[in-house]
Amino acid sequence: MLILPATTVDFFLAGLEAFMRRSGQGTHWGVTVLQLEAKPDAQTLTKAWEEIHAQHPMLGARLKRQWRGWRWVWETHGTIAAPPICWHGVQGLPPGEEVIQERLQGRSSSGALTTPLWLEVFPWGTEGGHVILLTWRHALLDGTGINLLLEKLAAGACAAGPPAQTMPPRESMARIYKRAKPLTDRLHEMTSAGCLSAWMKGMPTGGRPEYRLIELSREESARATARLRALCGDFLQMPFYAAMAARALQLLHERRDWHSPEIHLHLPIQLRGRSRELIFGNHMGAMPLFLEAGALGTLDLAVAHVLEKYREGMKQERSQASEALTTLAAHLPLSTFIPMVRWTNMGQICSLFHSHTGSFLPGRTEFAGAAVQNIYTIPSVSAPPGLGIFVSDYAGLITVTLAWRGDGVSQAEIEALDRRIRTDLTGIAQE
């Protein structure tokens, strides 16, 4: 039996999934889509797929609490066999919304998915193109892990297994509490102010996962990249996309005549060392930002405000405080974690989920012998917060995924969000 340490984000996502199950929202899945210009080589893809499973026992791991020491760990009794890759015939349809929504609910045409990774290949288009769907369990993977996994699969092999991981050193509860307290106090201030998401108390939590893809053209993507560099420089991308996401949520509030003085945004922060072998388990922590709704009038102003709040958060060591707060929360039973968060936040978790985890397959133009046209990810979200805005980038081509659940966001609102996001990214007003 192999015991591997769990991160605080592992605990958070496990708690979120426990809440989703109890509220009728199912398990927490994501889908990554690879659009290829030809059929991938079956032998190359199968070899890499089987080696990934053979070399990574985390794929058969289960998150559990150690009663001695009260730690959360991943426990595995060895590797699991790779499920067969599903090759859909020419007579099958390319994966439309219904297929992807089914995968986001953890189902295939033959029943419930029983492994944390599921790989399918579909014919696509009229000129020999193919689409790969990679369905993955969010409790075991995040956006950074998916990127690392694709790099391994694209390389055609996974000869080296993951390095041994050691348990982090223990700290006293008093020291952890001291580090978390400034953030706890700030969260209480936010709660008192009445911070809203895309979901308000009394709205339904059920409904199937829904999504909308905002696929920028090559020219639009180039314009967006130029705007990003002008506002943030060459190396810091997250404030640009965080500002875009915050302004989209603000538009939703305006259309509903909701008044939220602040937007509580979790800025993804790399907490765990980016080893090429540590694919599974979650890499990203959170830097909580508390954005003033009145400071988001234009994208330029919003980016400047996010940068100001980011520097403030770094100075106050807010990502470390967030880590400490989740470490304290990990002493709660898993089933009570998210309900406790909602209770302290007046029904909310945060204002919205959003991420941009860098460019997929940097420097690679092929996957399993086929030229890549685009790659993007479609995560599912819970209600609350009720809205997710996720940015994918392959070789400079930008795709934004809007994700929501059931009737929590109307089609008219989605159209308005689409226009706002396209306008902010490209600088061209949309009709």
PDB file of N, CA, C and O in Angstrom, residues 126-151:
ATOM      1  N   THR A 126     -15.205  16.991 -42.432  1.00  0.00           N
ATOM      2  CA  THR A 126     -15.344  16.251 -43.694  1.00  0.00           C
ATOM      3  C   THR A 126     -14.000  15.952 -44.355  1.00  0.00           C
ATOM      4  O   THR A 126     -13.963  15.369 -45.422  1.00  0.00           O
ATOM      5  N   GLU A 127     -12.895  16.362 -43.724  1.00  0.00           N
ATOM      6  CA  GLU A 127     -11.581  16.209 -44.363  1.00  0.00           C
ATOM      7  C   GLU A 127     -10.641  15.337 -43.522  1.00  0.00           C
ATOM      8  O   GLU A 127      -9.430  15.546 -43.513  1.00  0.00           O
ATOM      9  N   GLY A 128     -11.197  14.370 -42.820  1.00  0.00           N
ATOM     10  CA  GLY A 128     -10.364  13.428 -42.080  1.00  0.00           C
ATOM     11  C   GLY A 128      -9.968  13.858 -40.688  1.00  0.00           C
ATOM     12  O   GLY A 128      -9.164  13.184 -40.036  1.00  0.00           O
ATOM     13  N   GLY A 129     -10.523  14.975 -40.209  1.00  0.00           N
ATOM     14  CA  GLY A 129     -10.195  15.441 -38.867  1.00  0.00           C
ATOM     15  C   GLY A 129     -10.766  14.529 -37.789  1.00  0.00           C
ATOM     16  O   GLY A 129     -11.714  13.765 -38.030  1.00  0.00           O
ATOM     17  N   HIS A 130     -10.190  14.585 -36.603  1.00  0.00           N
ATOM     18  CA  HIS A 130     -10.663  13.812 -35.459  1.00  0.00           C
ATOM     19  C   HIS A 130     -10.643  14.677 -34.198  1.00  0.00           C
ATOM     20  O   HIS A 130      -9.886  15.652 -34.115  1.00  0.00           O
ATOM     21  N   VAL A 131     -11.488  14.314 -33.258  1.00  0.00           N
ATOM     22  CA  VAL A 131     -11.534  14.977 -31.953  1.00  0.00           C
ATOM     23  C   VAL A 131     -11.266  13.942 -30.870  1.00  0.00           C
ATOM     24  O   VAL A 131     -11.854  12.858 -30.888  1.00  0.00           O
ATOM     25  N   ILE A 132     -10.396  14.301 -29.947  1.00  0.00           N
ATOM     26  CA  ILE A 132     -10.180  13.484 -28.751  1.00  0.00           C
ATOM     27  C   ILE A 132     -10.886  14.157 -27.582  1.00  0.00           C
ATOM     28  O   ILE A 132     -10.716  15.368 -27.362  1.00  0.00           O
ATOM     29  N   LEU A 133     -11.691  13.395 -26.870  1.00  0.00           N
ATOM     30  CA  LEU A 133     -12.289  13.857 -25.610  1.00  0.00           C
ATOM     31  C   LEU A 133     -11.578  13.158 -24.463  1.00  0.00           C
ATOM     32  O   LEU A 133     -11.554  11.926 -24.405  1.00  0.00           O
ATOM     33  N   LEU A 134     -11.026  13.934 -23.562  1.00  0.00           N
ATOM     34  CA  LEU A 134     -10.426  13.407 -22.341  1.00  0.00           C
ATOM     35  C   LEU A 134     -11.298  13.875 -21.176  1.00  0.00           C
ATOM     36  O   LEU A 134     -11.336  15.066 -20.855  1.00  0.00           O
ATOM     37  N   THR A 135     -12.021  12.934 -20.581  1.00  0.00           N
ATOM     38  CA  THR A 135     -12.887  13.252 -19.445  1.00  0.00           C
ATOM     39  C   THR A 135     -12.143  12.908 -18.164  1.00  0.00           C
ATOM     40  O   THR A 135     -11.569  11.821 -18.040  1.00  0.00           O
ATOM     41  N   TRP A 136     -12.138  13.835 -17.203  1.00  0.00           N
ATOM     42  CA  TRP A 136     -11.305  13.667 -16.010  1.00  0.00           C
ATOM     43  C   TRP A 136     -12.032  14.112 -14.748  1.00  0.00           C
ATOM     44  O   TRP A 136     -12.857  15.007 -14.762  1.00  0.00           O
ATOM     45  N   ARG A 137     -11.688  13.432 -13.671  1.00  0.00           N
ATOM     46  CA  ARG A 137     -12.281  13.695 -12.359  1.00  0.00           C
ATOM     47  C   ARG A 137     -11.551  14.857 -11.683  1.00  0.00           C
ATOM     48  O   ARG A 137     -10.342  14.795 -11.456  1.00  0.00           O
ATOM     49  N   HIS A 138     -12.278  15.929 -11.392  1.00  0.00           N
ATOM     50  CA  HIS A 138     -11.639  17.138 -10.883  1.00  0.00           C
ATOM     51  C   HIS A 138     -11.059  16.934  -9.478  1.00  0.00           C
ATOM     52  O   HIS A 138     -10.143  17.659  -9.068  1.00  0.00           O
ATOM     53  N   ALA A 139     -11.565  15.975  -8.725  1.00  0.00           N
ATOM     54  CA  ALA A 139     -11.010  15.722  -7.397  1.00  0.00           C
ATOM     55  C   ALA A 139      -9.568  15.234  -7.473  1.00  0.00           C
ATOM     56  O   ALA A 139      -8.826  15.330  -6.493  1.00  0.00           O
ATOM     57  N   LEU A 140      -9.141  14.742  -8.635  1.00  0.00           N
ATOM     58  CA  LEU A 140      -7.804  14.182  -8.789  1.00  0.00           C
ATOM     59  C   LEU A 140      -6.903  15.011  -9.700  1.00  0.00           C
ATOM     60  O   LEU A 140      -5.689  14.846  -9.690  1.00  0.00           O
ATOM     61  N   LEU A 141      -7.478  15.924 -10.461  1.00  0.00           N
ATOM     62  CA  LEU A 141      -6.721  16.697 -11.444  1.00  0.00           C
ATOM     63  C   LEU A 141      -7.193  18.148 -11.450  1.00  0.00           C
ATOM     64  O   LEU A 141      -8.364  18.423 -11.215  1.00  0.00           O
ATOM     65  N   ASP A 142      -6.262  19.057 -11.746  1.00  0.00           N
ATOM     66  CA  ASP A 142      -6.647  20.428 -12.040  1.00  0.00           C
ATOM     67  C   ASP A 142      -6.095  20.810 -13.415  1.00  0.00           C
ATOM     68  O   ASP A 142      -5.557  19.967 -14.133  1.00  0.00           O
ATOM     69  N   GLY A 143      -6.242  22.081 -13.780  1.00  0.00           N
ATOM     70  CA  GLY A 143      -5.824  22.498 -15.109  1.00  0.00           C
ATOM     71  C   GLY A 143      -4.343  22.291 -15.365  1.00  0.00           C
ATOM     72  O   GLY A 143      -3.933  21.924 -16.476  1.00  0.00           O
ATOM     73  N   THR A 144      -3.504  22.517 -14.364  1.00  0.00           N
ATOM     74  CA  THR A 144      -2.071  22.287 -14.527  1.00  0.00           C
ATOM     75  C   THR A 144      -1.785  20.808 -14.733  1.00  0.00           C
ATOM     76  O   THR A 144      -0.977  20.422 -15.582  1.00  0.00           O
ATOM     77  N   GLY A 145      -2.457  19.950 -13.962  1.00  0.00           N
ATOM     78  CA  GLY A 145      -2.269  18.511 -14.123  1.00  0.00           C
ATOM     79  C   GLY A 145      -2.686  18.028 -15.497  1.00  0.00           C
ATOM     80  O   GLY A 145      -2.026  17.161 -16.088  1.00  0.00           O
ATOM     81  N   ILE A 146      -3.774  18.581 -16.042  1.00  0.00           N
ATOM     82  CA  ILE A 146      -4.221  18.197 -17.379  1.00  0.00           C
ATOM     83  C   ILE A 146      -3.166  18.561 -18.417  1.00  0.00           C
ATOM     84  O   ILE A 146      -2.870  17.797 -19.338  1.00  0.00           O
ATOM     85  N   ASN A 147      -2.582  19.745 -18.275  1.00  0.00           N
ATOM     86  CA  ASN A 147      -1.541  20.148 -19.218  1.00  0.00           C
ATOM     87  C   ASN A 147      -0.354  19.193 -19.156  1.00  0.00           C
ATOM     88  O   ASN A 147       0.184  18.755 -20.187  1.00  0.00           O
ATOM     89  N   LEU A 148       0.076  18.838 -17.938  1.00  0.00           N
ATOM     90  CA  LEU A 148       1.189  17.897 -17.787  1.00  0.00           C
ATOM     91  C   LEU A 148       0.835  16.530 -18.358  1.00  0.00           C
ATOM     92  O   LEU A 148       1.674  15.864 -18.987  1.00  0.00           O
ATOM     93  N   LEU A 149      -0.408  16.097 -18.140  1.00  0.00           N
ATOM     94  CA  LEU A 149      -0.847  14.806 -18.667  1.00  0.00           C
ATOM     95  C   LEU A 149      -0.807  14.796 -20.193  1.00  0.00           C
ATOM     96  O   LEU A 149      -0.337  13.836 -20.812  1.00  0.00           O
ATOM     97  N   LEU A 150      -1.286  15.872 -20.815  1.00  0.00           N
ATOM     98  CA  LEU A 150      -1.262  15.946 -22.278  1.00  0.00           C
ATOM     99  C   LEU A 150       0.173  15.931 -22.803  1.00  0.00           C
ATOM    100  O   LEU A 150       0.452  15.340 -23.856  1.00  0.00           O
ATOM    101  N   GLU A 151       1.100  16.580 -22.087  1.00  0.00           N
ATOM    102  CA  GLU A 151       2.495  16.569 -22.511  1.00  0.00           C
ATOM    103  C   GLU A 151       3.047  15.143 -22.502  1.00  0.00           C
ATOM    104  O   GLU A 151       3.785  14.741 -23.412  1.00  0.00           O
TER     105      GLU A 151
END
